[in-house]
């Protein structure tokens, strides 16, 4: 009985040694696999060649619609970064330094004036060009209540009107919009899906922005939002500075438009008083003698009255 017990103990020790050796082999194999995975370059590092990073932020005094527009654009553009609000009195050239600190080569800067007007700078940092737009008819996703929907961080298709190929300054804006609003392929924060369209169209001297969902069944478009219009003011050769490349001759500042509207309303009283005086001058006080034959065919009732 004692001999049998010793054999069992010896067999149990051998089994333990085999188990330990097997576990060590498994651990060594796992370490080799992990080392190989860490040494192998990732797919995004290989294929992500168009490294566009866009800085989107605002100045102080921006309206609430401008703040919501920044939020919507950041949700639709995964290759963006943001920063705190900048003081309006600071120089615009400081935006280039902020973009360099954030490691961004494109910038969208919203400026608010008089708590009602919103301007947007779109710039290629740090060498330019840069364009200034006046934003109008801002409508956000939350207030539109459209039925369209798209995946977060998905890549959009950029659609441009044929008017963007007619003039040199529109061709320049088209290339600038492609580099700013287009999500780079194989971006680490983007998803490999294309399910919505950014549409840029030029009508009535303005650039209209729309965002549509691509329906899988029949390819129809359903609007998602946001929507806004941009009126080009000028294009500069540098980033937030430099010589002027183009000035829109049809652009009128909102201050001038409000001044003309107020002036038009103030002239109503002046025109009314001038019409009254004109009627008084045309009215005469002379009376003319009546002809006796005019009363020849009058009846008795008419004479009594």
PDB file of C-alpha atoms in Angstrom:
ATOM      1  CA  UNK A   1       0.000   0.000   0.000  1.00  0.00           C
ATOM      2  CA  UNK A   2       2.876   2.339   0.746  1.00  0.00           C
ATOM      3  CA  UNK A   3       4.477   1.660  -2.643  1.00  0.00           C
ATOM      4  CA  UNK A   4       1.301   2.489  -4.464  1.00  0.00           C
ATOM      5  CA  UNK A   5       0.997   5.807  -2.667  1.00  0.00           C
ATOM      6  CA  UNK A   6       4.523   6.774  -3.670  1.00  0.00           C
ATOM      7  CA  UNK A   7       3.767   6.030  -7.337  1.00  0.00           C
ATOM      8  CA  UNK A   8       0.655   8.214  -7.214  1.00  0.00           C
ATOM      9  CA  UNK A   9       2.616  11.085  -5.723  1.00  0.00           C
ATOM     10  CA  UNK A  10       5.313  10.683  -8.397  1.00  0.00           C
ATOM     11  CA  UNK A  11       2.694  10.705 -11.161  1.00  0.00           C
ATOM     12  CA  UNK A  12       1.065  13.803  -9.761  1.00  0.00           C
ATOM     13  CA  UNK A  13       4.419  15.613  -9.714  1.00  0.00           C
ATOM     14  CA  UNK A  14       5.079  14.712 -13.348  1.00  0.00           C
ATOM     15  CA  UNK A  15       1.641  15.942 -14.325  1.00  0.00           C
ATOM     16  CA  UNK A  16       2.286  19.203 -12.537  1.00  0.00           C
ATOM     17  CA  UNK A  17       5.574  19.680 -14.379  1.00  0.00           C
ATOM     18  CA  UNK A  18       3.882  18.996 -17.719  1.00  0.00           C
ATOM     19  CA  UNK A  19       1.143  21.508 -16.946  1.00  0.00           C
ATOM     20  CA  UNK A  20       3.672  24.173 -15.993  1.00  0.00           C
ATOM     21  CA  UNK A  21       5.663  23.564 -19.165  1.00  0.00           C
ATOM     22  CA  UNK A  22       2.479  23.811 -21.239  1.00  0.00           C
ATOM     23  CA  UNK A  23       1.466  27.053 -19.593  1.00  0.00           C
ATOM     24  CA  UNK A  24       4.906  28.533 -20.151  1.00  0.00           C
ATOM     25  CA  UNK A  25       4.730  27.606 -23.842  1.00  0.00           C
ATOM     26  CA  UNK A  26       1.330  29.270 -24.187  1.00  0.00           C
ATOM     27  CA  UNK A  27       2.581  32.405 -22.480  1.00  0.00           C
ATOM     28  CA  UNK A  28       5.630  32.543 -24.726  1.00  0.00           C
ATOM     29  CA  UNK A  29       3.444  32.145 -27.813  1.00  0.00           C
ATOM     30  CA  UNK A  30       1.109  34.934 -26.652  1.00  0.00           C
ATOM     31  CA  UNK A  31       4.067  37.236 -26.026  1.00  0.00           C
ATOM     32  CA  UNK A  32       5.391  36.552 -29.518  1.00  0.00           C
ATOM     33  CA  UNK A  33       1.990  37.309 -31.059  1.00  0.00           C
ATOM     34  CA  UNK A  34       1.639  40.557 -29.107  1.00  0.00           C
ATOM     35  CA  UNK A  35       5.178  41.604 -30.074  1.00  0.00           C
ATOM     36  CA  UNK A  36       4.424  40.901 -33.720  1.00  0.00           C
ATOM     37  CA  UNK A  37       1.181  42.919 -33.539  1.00  0.00           C
ATOM     38  CA  UNK A  38       2.892  45.878 -31.921  1.00  0.00           C
ATOM     39  CA  UNK A  39       5.734  45.797 -34.418  1.00  0.00           C
ATOM     40  CA  UNK A  40       3.367  45.649 -37.402  1.00  0.00           C
ATOM     41  CA  UNK A  41       2.260  49.112 -38.645  1.00  0.00           C
ATOM     42  CA  UNK A  42      -1.465  49.757 -38.499  1.00  0.00           C
ATOM     43  CA  UNK A  43      -3.605  50.091 -41.592  1.00  0.00           C
ATOM     44  CA  UNK A  44      -4.547  53.723 -40.866  1.00  0.00           C
ATOM     45  CA  UNK A  45      -0.890  54.771 -40.583  1.00  0.00           C
ATOM     46  CA  UNK A  46      -0.151  53.237 -43.960  1.00  0.00           C
ATOM     47  CA  UNK A  47      -3.146  54.530 -45.898  1.00  0.00           C
ATOM     48  CA  UNK A  48      -3.939  57.830 -44.161  1.00  0.00           C
ATOM     49  CA  UNK A  49      -1.906  60.077 -46.431  1.00  0.00           C
ATOM     50  CA  UNK A  50      -4.217  63.115 -46.742  1.00  0.00           C
ATOM     51  CA  UNK A  51      -3.715  64.399 -43.212  1.00  0.00           C
ATOM     52  CA  UNK A  52      -6.074  67.364 -43.115  1.00  0.00           C
ATOM     53  CA  UNK A  53      -6.911  68.724 -39.667  1.00  0.00           C
ATOM     54  CA  UNK A  54      -9.418  71.570 -39.359  1.00  0.00           C
ATOM     55  CA  UNK A  55      -9.625  73.951 -36.409  1.00  0.00           C
ATOM     56  CA  UNK A  56     -13.169  75.253 -35.772  1.00  0.00           C
ATOM     57  CA  UNK A  57     -13.764  77.862 -33.085  1.00  0.00           C
ATOM     58  CA  UNK A  58     -15.426  81.248 -32.574  1.00  0.00           C
ATOM     59  CA  UNK A  59     -14.807  84.705 -31.214  1.00  0.00           C
ATOM     60  CA  UNK A  60     -16.460  86.229 -28.175  1.00  0.00           C
ATOM     61  CA  UNK A  61     -19.839  87.819 -28.754  1.00  0.00           C
ATOM     62  CA  UNK A  62     -21.037  85.113 -31.141  1.00  0.00           C
ATOM     63  CA  UNK A  63     -24.762  84.459 -31.353  1.00  0.00           C
ATOM     64  CA  UNK A  64     -26.343  81.238 -30.091  1.00  0.00           C
ATOM     65  CA  UNK A  65     -26.858  80.083 -33.681  1.00  0.00           C
ATOM     66  CA  UNK A  66     -23.139  80.421 -34.320  1.00  0.00           C
ATOM     67  CA  UNK A  67     -22.381  78.227 -31.312  1.00  0.00           C
ATOM     68  CA  UNK A  68     -24.832  75.560 -32.466  1.00  0.00           C
ATOM     69  CA  UNK A  69     -23.376  75.714 -35.989  1.00  0.00           C
ATOM     70  CA  UNK A  70     -19.922  74.901 -34.609  1.00  0.00           C
ATOM     71  CA  UNK A  71     -21.405  71.957 -32.714  1.00  0.00           C
ATOM     72  CA  UNK A  72     -23.153  70.602 -35.833  1.00  0.00           C
ATOM     73  CA  UNK A  73     -20.066  70.975 -38.011  1.00  0.00           C
ATOM     74  CA  UNK A  74     -17.940  69.141 -35.467  1.00  0.00           C
ATOM     75  CA  UNK A  75     -20.429  66.276 -35.416  1.00  0.00           C
ATOM     76  CA  UNK A  76     -20.370  66.037 -39.203  1.00  0.00           C
ATOM     77  CA  UNK A  77     -16.591  66.472 -39.607  1.00  0.00           C
ATOM     78  CA  UNK A  78     -14.554  63.998 -37.532  1.00  0.00           C
ATOM     79  CA  UNK A  79     -11.214  65.519 -38.610  1.00  0.00           C
ATOM     80  CA  UNK A  80     -11.832  68.765 -36.675  1.00  0.00           C
ATOM     81  CA  UNK A  81     -10.515  70.229 -33.451  1.00  0.00           C
ATOM     82  CA  UNK A  82     -11.726  73.144 -31.346  1.00  0.00           C
ATOM     83  CA  UNK A  83     -10.392  75.760 -28.972  1.00  0.00           C
ATOM     84  CA  UNK A  84     -11.660  78.371 -26.532  1.00  0.00           C
ATOM     85  CA  UNK A  85     -13.236  81.599 -27.761  1.00  0.00           C
ATOM     86  CA  UNK A  86     -10.850  84.296 -28.921  1.00  0.00           C
ATOM     87  CA  UNK A  87     -11.158  87.946 -28.014  1.00  0.00           C
ATOM     88  CA  UNK A  88     -12.492  90.116 -30.841  1.00  0.00           C
ATOM     89  CA  UNK A  89      -9.921  92.846 -30.168  1.00  0.00           C
ATOM     90  CA  UNK A  90      -6.974  90.513 -30.787  1.00  0.00           C
ATOM     91  CA  UNK A  91      -5.210  90.382 -34.110  1.00  0.00           C
ATOM     92  CA  UNK A  92      -6.484  87.850 -36.624  1.00  0.00           C
ATOM     93  CA  UNK A  93      -2.938  86.667 -37.278  1.00  0.00           C
ATOM     94  CA  UNK A  94      -3.039  85.023 -33.844  1.00  0.00           C
ATOM     95  CA  UNK A  95      -5.386  82.425 -35.347  1.00  0.00           C
ATOM     96  CA  UNK A  96      -2.435  81.051 -37.332  1.00  0.00           C
ATOM     97  CA  UNK A  97      -0.477  80.521 -34.108  1.00  0.00           C
ATOM     98  CA  UNK A  98      -3.446  78.809 -32.446  1.00  0.00           C
ATOM     99  CA  UNK A  99      -3.837  76.495 -35.437  1.00  0.00           C
ATOM    100  CA  UNK A 100      -0.132  75.669 -35.345  1.00  0.00           C
ATOM    101  CA  UNK A 101      -0.355  74.802 -31.646  1.00  0.00           C
ATOM    102  CA  UNK A 102      -3.326  72.531 -32.370  1.00  0.00           C
ATOM    103  CA  UNK A 103      -1.415  70.931 -35.276  1.00  0.00           C
ATOM    104  CA  UNK A 104      -4.085  72.014 -37.809  1.00  0.00           C
ATOM    105  CA  UNK A 105      -3.496  73.100 -41.392  1.00  0.00           C
ATOM    106  CA  UNK A 106      -7.049  74.388 -42.082  1.00  0.00           C
ATOM    107  CA  UNK A 107      -9.194  76.773 -40.051  1.00  0.00           C
ATOM    108  CA  UNK A 108     -12.863  77.802 -39.857  1.00  0.00           C
ATOM    109  CA  UNK A 109     -13.219  80.871 -37.627  1.00  0.00           C
ATOM    110  CA  UNK A 110     -16.637  82.375 -36.829  1.00  0.00           C
ATOM    111  CA  UNK A 111     -16.773  86.045 -35.831  1.00  0.00           C
ATOM    112  CA  UNK A 112     -19.806  87.677 -34.206  1.00  0.00           C
ATOM    113  CA  UNK A 113     -20.499  91.408 -34.489  1.00  0.00           C
ATOM    114  CA  UNK A 114     -23.190  93.500 -32.817  1.00  0.00           C
ATOM    115  CA  UNK A 115     -24.774  90.313 -31.398  1.00  0.00           C
ATOM    116  CA  UNK A 116     -26.640  89.766 -34.670  1.00  0.00           C
ATOM    117  CA  UNK A 117     -24.170  89.375 -37.555  1.00  0.00           C
ATOM    118  CA  UNK A 118     -22.066  86.253 -38.109  1.00  0.00           C
ATOM    119  CA  UNK A 119     -18.984  86.153 -40.351  1.00  0.00           C
ATOM    120  CA  UNK A 120     -16.978  83.066 -41.251  1.00  0.00           C
ATOM    121  CA  UNK A 121     -13.303  82.863 -42.196  1.00  0.00           C
ATOM    122  CA  UNK A 122     -12.169  79.792 -44.147  1.00  0.00           C
ATOM    123  CA  UNK A 123      -8.389  79.670 -44.384  1.00  0.00           C
ATOM    124  CA  UNK A 124      -5.499  77.475 -45.404  1.00  0.00           C
ATOM    125  CA  UNK A 125      -2.976  77.792 -42.578  1.00  0.00           C
ATOM    126  CA  UNK A 126      -0.338  79.208 -42.669  1.00  0.00           C
ATOM    127  CA  UNK A 127       0.269  80.228 -46.295  1.00  0.00           C
ATOM    128  CA  UNK A 128      -3.268  80.995 -47.482  1.00  0.00           C
ATOM    129  CA  UNK A 129      -5.491  81.729 -49.239  1.00  0.00           C
ATOM    130  CA  UNK A 130      -8.344  82.753 -46.959  1.00  0.00           C
ATOM    131  CA  UNK A 131     -11.927  83.820 -47.700  1.00  0.00           C
ATOM    132  CA  UNK A 132     -14.383  85.900 -45.662  1.00  0.00           C
ATOM    133  CA  UNK A 133     -18.121  85.127 -45.838  1.00  0.00           C
ATOM    134  CA  UNK A 134     -21.208  86.721 -44.329  1.00  0.00           C
ATOM    135  CA  UNK A 135     -23.480  84.023 -42.869  1.00  0.00           C
ATOM    136  CA  UNK A 136     -27.256  84.278 -43.227  1.00  0.00           C
ATOM    137  CA  UNK A 137     -30.342  82.110 -42.688  1.00  0.00           C
ATOM    138  CA  UNK A 138     -28.679  79.846 -40.117  1.00  0.00           C
ATOM    139  CA  UNK A 139     -30.839  76.805 -39.316  1.00  0.00           C
ATOM    140  CA  UNK A 140     -29.511  74.054 -37.074  1.00  0.00           C
ATOM    141  CA  UNK A 141     -30.302  70.337 -36.894  1.00  0.00           C
ATOM    142  CA  UNK A 142     -32.297  70.613 -33.669  1.00  0.00           C
ATOM    143  CA  UNK A 143     -34.698  73.245 -34.983  1.00  0.00           C
ATOM    144  CA  UNK A 144     -35.257  71.858 -38.493  1.00  0.00           C
ATOM    145  CA  UNK A 145     -36.703  68.459 -37.412  1.00  0.00           C
ATOM    146  CA  UNK A 146     -35.927  66.759 -40.731  1.00  0.00           C
ATOM    147  CA  UNK A 147     -36.384  63.016 -41.184  1.00  0.00           C
ATOM    148  CA  UNK A 148     -32.903  62.478 -42.629  1.00  0.00           C
ATOM    149  CA  UNK A 149     -30.182  60.808 -40.599  1.00  0.00           C
ATOM    150  CA  UNK A 150     -26.580  59.686 -41.044  1.00  0.00           C
ATOM    151  CA  UNK A 151     -23.901  57.857 -39.114  1.00  0.00           C
ATOM    152  CA  UNK A 152     -21.639  59.835 -36.839  1.00  0.00           C
ATOM    153  CA  UNK A 153     -18.124  60.364 -38.250  1.00  0.00           C
ATOM    154  CA  UNK A 154     -19.049  58.986 -41.678  1.00  0.00           C
ATOM    155  CA  UNK A 155     -17.452  60.423 -44.808  1.00  0.00           C
ATOM    156  CA  UNK A 156     -19.546  62.770 -47.011  1.00  0.00           C
ATOM    157  CA  UNK A 157     -19.759  63.213 -50.773  1.00  0.00           C
ATOM    158  CA  UNK A 158     -19.100  66.811 -51.828  1.00  0.00           C
ATOM    159  CA  UNK A 159     -21.431  68.053 -54.578  1.00  0.00           C
ATOM    160  CA  UNK A 160     -20.805  71.401 -56.297  1.00  0.00           C
ATOM    161  CA  UNK A 161     -22.895  73.425 -58.681  1.00  0.00           C
ATOM    162  CA  UNK A 162     -21.688  74.005 -62.251  1.00  0.00           C
ATOM    163  CA  UNK A 163     -21.209  77.703 -61.393  1.00  0.00           C
ATOM    164  CA  UNK A 164     -18.126  76.780 -59.374  1.00  0.00           C
ATOM    165  CA  UNK A 165     -16.263  76.032 -62.623  1.00  0.00           C
ATOM    166  CA  UNK A 166     -17.059  79.272 -64.444  1.00  0.00           C
ATOM    167  CA  UNK A 167     -14.763  81.863 -62.816  1.00  0.00           C
ATOM    168  CA  UNK A 168     -11.273  81.588 -61.255  1.00  0.00           C
ATOM    169  CA  UNK A 169     -12.337  82.775 -57.810  1.00  0.00           C
ATOM    170  CA  UNK A 170     -15.128  80.177 -57.672  1.00  0.00           C
ATOM    171  CA  UNK A 171     -12.674  77.439 -58.667  1.00  0.00           C
ATOM    172  CA  UNK A 172     -10.439  78.578 -55.806  1.00  0.00           C
ATOM    173  CA  UNK A 173     -13.357  78.407 -53.352  1.00  0.00           C
ATOM    174  CA  UNK A 174     -14.253  74.935 -54.624  1.00  0.00           C
ATOM    175  CA  UNK A 175     -10.761  73.615 -53.917  1.00  0.00           C
ATOM    176  CA  UNK A 176     -10.770  75.296 -50.496  1.00  0.00           C
ATOM    177  CA  UNK A 177     -14.131  73.713 -49.584  1.00  0.00           C
ATOM    178  CA  UNK A 178     -12.913  70.283 -50.723  1.00  0.00           C
ATOM    179  CA  UNK A 179      -9.887  70.448 -48.448  1.00  0.00           C
ATOM    180  CA  UNK A 180     -11.834  71.810 -45.454  1.00  0.00           C
ATOM    181  CA  UNK A 181     -15.172  69.957 -45.518  1.00  0.00           C
ATOM    182  CA  UNK A 182     -13.986  66.688 -47.063  1.00  0.00           C
ATOM    183  CA  UNK A 183     -13.103  64.008 -44.509  1.00  0.00           C
ATOM    184  CA  UNK A 184      -9.785  62.346 -45.466  1.00  0.00           C
ATOM    185  CA  UNK A 185      -9.896  58.701 -46.456  1.00  0.00           C
ATOM    186  CA  UNK A 186      -8.847  56.219 -43.717  1.00  0.00           C
ATOM    187  CA  UNK A 187      -8.934  58.923 -41.051  1.00  0.00           C
ATOM    188  CA  UNK A 188      -8.577  57.288 -37.585  1.00  0.00           C
ATOM    189  CA  UNK A 189     -11.742  58.961 -36.240  1.00  0.00           C
ATOM    190  CA  UNK A 190     -13.860  58.416 -39.346  1.00  0.00           C
ATOM    191  CA  UNK A 191     -15.999  55.444 -40.299  1.00  0.00           C
ATOM    192  CA  UNK A 192     -15.661  53.702 -43.682  1.00  0.00           C
ATOM    193  CA  UNK A 193     -19.195  54.620 -44.758  1.00  0.00           C
ATOM    194  CA  UNK A 194     -20.520  57.171 -47.253  1.00  0.00           C
ATOM    195  CA  UNK A 195     -24.159  57.891 -46.440  1.00  0.00           C
ATOM    196  CA  UNK A 196     -24.646  61.665 -46.814  1.00  0.00           C
ATOM    197  CA  UNK A 197     -23.922  64.515 -49.248  1.00  0.00           C
ATOM    198  CA  UNK A 198     -22.664  68.074 -48.687  1.00  0.00           C
ATOM    199  CA  UNK A 199     -24.214  70.197 -51.436  1.00  0.00           C
ATOM    200  CA  UNK A 200     -22.782  73.613 -52.384  1.00  0.00           C
ATOM    201  CA  UNK A 201     -24.810  75.622 -54.909  1.00  0.00           C
ATOM    202  CA  UNK A 202     -24.586  79.237 -56.041  1.00  0.00           C
ATOM    203  CA  UNK A 203     -27.836  81.174 -56.446  1.00  0.00           C
ATOM    204  CA  UNK A 204     -28.578  84.923 -56.292  1.00  0.00           C
ATOM    205  CA  UNK A 205     -24.963  85.763 -55.503  1.00  0.00           C
ATOM    206  CA  UNK A 206     -24.919  83.473 -52.439  1.00  0.00           C
ATOM    207  CA  UNK A 207     -23.508  80.012 -51.718  1.00  0.00           C
ATOM    208  CA  UNK A 208     -26.170  77.680 -50.298  1.00  0.00           C
ATOM    209  CA  UNK A 209     -25.080  74.783 -48.052  1.00  0.00           C
ATOM    210  CA  UNK A 210     -27.277  71.702 -47.624  1.00  0.00           C
ATOM    211  CA  UNK A 211     -26.719  68.267 -46.065  1.00  0.00           C
ATOM    212  CA  UNK A 212     -28.673  65.285 -47.439  1.00  0.00           C
ATOM    213  CA  UNK A 213     -28.953  61.614 -46.519  1.00  0.00           C
ATOM    214  CA  UNK A 214     -28.507  58.984 -49.252  1.00  0.00           C
ATOM    215  CA  UNK A 215     -31.384  56.524 -49.006  1.00  0.00           C
ATOM    216  CA  UNK A 216     -30.179  52.964 -49.633  1.00  0.00           C
ATOM    217  CA  UNK A 217     -33.311  51.640 -51.339  1.00  0.00           C
ATOM    218  CA  UNK A 218     -33.641  53.975 -54.312  1.00  0.00           C
ATOM    219  CA  UNK A 219     -30.887  56.555 -53.929  1.00  0.00           C
ATOM    220  CA  UNK A 220     -33.181  59.471 -53.059  1.00  0.00           C
ATOM    221  CA  UNK A 221     -31.953  62.374 -50.947  1.00  0.00           C
ATOM    222  CA  UNK A 222     -33.501  63.364 -47.617  1.00  0.00           C
ATOM    223  CA  UNK A 223     -32.319  66.564 -45.952  1.00  0.00           C
ATOM    224  CA  UNK A 224     -30.627  66.289 -42.569  1.00  0.00           C
ATOM    225  CA  UNK A 225     -29.381  69.794 -41.762  1.00  0.00           C
ATOM    226  CA  UNK A 226     -27.886  72.191 -40.929  1.00  0.00           C
ATOM    227  CA  UNK A 227     -28.547  74.726 -43.673  1.00  0.00           C
ATOM    228  CA  UNK A 228     -27.099  78.201 -44.179  1.00  0.00           C
ATOM    229  CA  UNK A 229     -26.051  80.655 -46.887  1.00  0.00           C
ATOM    230  CA  UNK A 230     -22.688  82.343 -47.387  1.00  0.00           C
ATOM    231  CA  UNK A 231     -22.108  85.652 -49.167  1.00  0.00           C
ATOM    232  CA  UNK A 232     -18.521  86.088 -50.295  1.00  0.00           C
ATOM    233  CA  UNK A 233     -16.967  89.385 -49.208  1.00  0.00           C
ATOM    234  CA  UNK A 234     -13.317  89.032 -50.274  1.00  0.00           C
ATOM    235  CA  UNK A 235     -10.484  86.561 -50.817  1.00  0.00           C
ATOM    236  CA  UNK A 236      -6.979  87.197 -49.438  1.00  0.00           C
ATOM    237  CA  UNK A 237      -3.780  85.620 -50.707  1.00  0.00           C
ATOM    238  CA  UNK A 238      -2.458  84.933 -47.191  1.00  0.00           C
ATOM    239  CA  UNK A 239      -3.959  83.349 -44.112  1.00  0.00           C
ATOM    240  CA  UNK A 240      -6.069  86.077 -42.426  1.00  0.00           C
ATOM    241  CA  UNK A 241      -4.008  88.726 -44.200  1.00  0.00           C
ATOM    242  CA  UNK A 242      -1.997  89.625 -47.247  1.00  0.00           C
ATOM    243  CA  UNK A 243      -2.919  91.161 -50.598  1.00  0.00           C
ATOM    244  CA  UNK A 244      -6.526  91.045 -51.756  1.00  0.00           C
ATOM    245  CA  UNK A 245      -7.142  88.612 -54.599  1.00  0.00           C
ATOM    246  CA  UNK A 246     -10.852  89.243 -55.146  1.00  0.00           C
ATOM    247  CA  UNK A 247     -13.540  91.621 -53.851  1.00  0.00           C
ATOM    248  CA  UNK A 248     -17.196  90.874 -54.450  1.00  0.00           C
ATOM    249  CA  UNK A 249     -18.696  93.976 -56.120  1.00  0.00           C
ATOM    250  CA  UNK A 250     -22.258  92.916 -55.242  1.00  0.00           C
ATOM    251  CA  UNK A 251     -21.575  92.459 -51.540  1.00  0.00           C
ATOM    252  CA  UNK A 252     -23.177  94.927 -49.140  1.00  0.00           C
ATOM    253  CA  UNK A 253     -22.423  94.888 -45.462  1.00  0.00           C
ATOM    254  CA  UNK A 254     -25.380  94.300 -43.108  1.00  0.00           C
ATOM    255  CA  UNK A 255     -24.780  97.727 -41.542  1.00  0.00           C
ATOM    256  CA  UNK A 256     -25.251  99.406 -44.937  1.00  0.00           C
ATOM    257  CA  UNK A 257     -28.396  97.370 -45.642  1.00  0.00           C
ATOM    258  CA  UNK A 258     -29.919  98.339 -42.290  1.00  0.00           C
ATOM    259  CA  UNK A 259     -28.990 101.998 -42.918  1.00  0.00           C
ATOM    260  CA  UNK A 260     -30.680 101.999 -46.323  1.00  0.00           C
ATOM    261  CA  UNK A 261     -33.802 100.344 -44.917  1.00  0.00           C
ATOM    262  CA  UNK A 262     -34.054 102.915 -42.123  1.00  0.00           C
ATOM    263  CA  UNK A 263     -33.493 105.751 -44.568  1.00  0.00           C
ATOM    264  CA  UNK A 264     -36.255 104.382 -46.808  1.00  0.00           C
ATOM    265  CA  UNK A 265     -38.660 104.320 -43.878  1.00  0.00           C
ATOM    266  CA  UNK A 266     -37.787 107.877 -42.817  1.00  0.00           C
ATOM    267  CA  UNK A 267     -38.620 109.310 -46.264  1.00  0.00           C
ATOM    268  CA  UNK A 268     -42.277 108.188 -46.039  1.00  0.00           C
ATOM    269  CA  UNK A 269     -43.247 111.173 -43.874  1.00  0.00           C
ATOM    270  CA  UNK A 270     -41.369 113.611 -46.087  1.00  0.00           C
ATOM    271  CA  UNK A 271     -43.044 112.244 -49.233  1.00  0.00           C
ATOM    272  CA  UNK A 272     -46.465 112.452 -47.593  1.00  0.00           C
ATOM    273  CA  UNK A 273     -46.007 116.098 -46.607  1.00  0.00           C
ATOM    274  CA  UNK A 274     -44.744 116.947 -50.097  1.00  0.00           C
ATOM    275  CA  UNK A 275     -47.864 115.373 -51.637  1.00  0.00           C
ATOM    276  CA  UNK A 276     -50.122 117.441 -49.328  1.00  0.00           C
ATOM    277  CA  UNK A 277     -48.433 120.706 -50.264  1.00  0.00           C
ATOM    278  CA  UNK A 278     -48.592 119.780 -53.956  1.00  0.00           C
ATOM    279  CA  UNK A 279     -52.346 119.249 -53.762  1.00  0.00           C
ATOM    280  CA  UNK A 280     -52.826 122.584 -51.989  1.00  0.00           C
ATOM    281  CA  UNK A 281     -50.883 124.407 -54.663  1.00  0.00           C
ATOM    282  CA  UNK A 282     -52.881 122.781 -57.462  1.00  0.00           C
ATOM    283  CA  UNK A 283     -56.227 123.667 -55.813  1.00  0.00           C
ATOM    284  CA  UNK A 284     -57.592 127.153 -56.914  1.00  0.00           C
ATOM    285  CA  UNK A 285     -59.983 129.548 -55.112  1.00  0.00           C
ATOM    286  CA  UNK A 286     -61.569 130.985 -58.311  1.00  0.00           C
ATOM    287  CA  UNK A 287     -65.320 130.485 -58.951  1.00  0.00           C
ATOM    288  CA  UNK A 288     -66.956 130.571 -62.369  1.00  0.00           C
ATOM    289  CA  UNK A 289     -70.397 132.017 -63.228  1.00  0.00           C
ATOM    290  CA  UNK A 290     -73.134 129.473 -63.929  1.00  0.00           C
ATOM    291  CA  UNK A 291     -75.052 129.392 -67.170  1.00  0.00           C
ATOM    292  CA  UNK A 292     -78.810 130.113 -66.973  1.00  0.00           C
ATOM    293  CA  UNK A 293     -79.665 127.318 -69.362  1.00  0.00           C
ATOM    294  CA  UNK A 294     -78.266 124.758 -66.895  1.00  0.00           C
ATOM    295  CA  UNK A 295     -81.470 125.055 -64.796  1.00  0.00           C
ATOM    296  CA  UNK A 296     -83.825 124.698 -67.755  1.00  0.00           C
ATOM    297  CA  UNK A 297     -84.425 120.952 -67.458  1.00  0.00           C
ATOM    298  CA  UNK A 298     -84.325 120.670 -63.677  1.00  0.00           C
ATOM    299  CA  UNK A 299     -87.431 119.216 -61.971  1.00  0.00           C
ATOM    300  CA  UNK A 300     -89.333 120.727 -59.117  1.00  0.00           C
ATOM    301  CA  UNK A 301     -87.902 118.292 -56.562  1.00  0.00           C
ATOM    302  CA  UNK A 302     -84.370 119.177 -57.590  1.00  0.00           C
ATOM    303  CA  UNK A 303     -85.124 122.912 -57.306  1.00  0.00           C
ATOM    304  CA  UNK A 304     -86.559 122.400 -53.801  1.00  0.00           C
ATOM    305  CA  UNK A 305     -83.533 120.538 -52.687  1.00  0.00           C
TER     306      UNK A 305
END
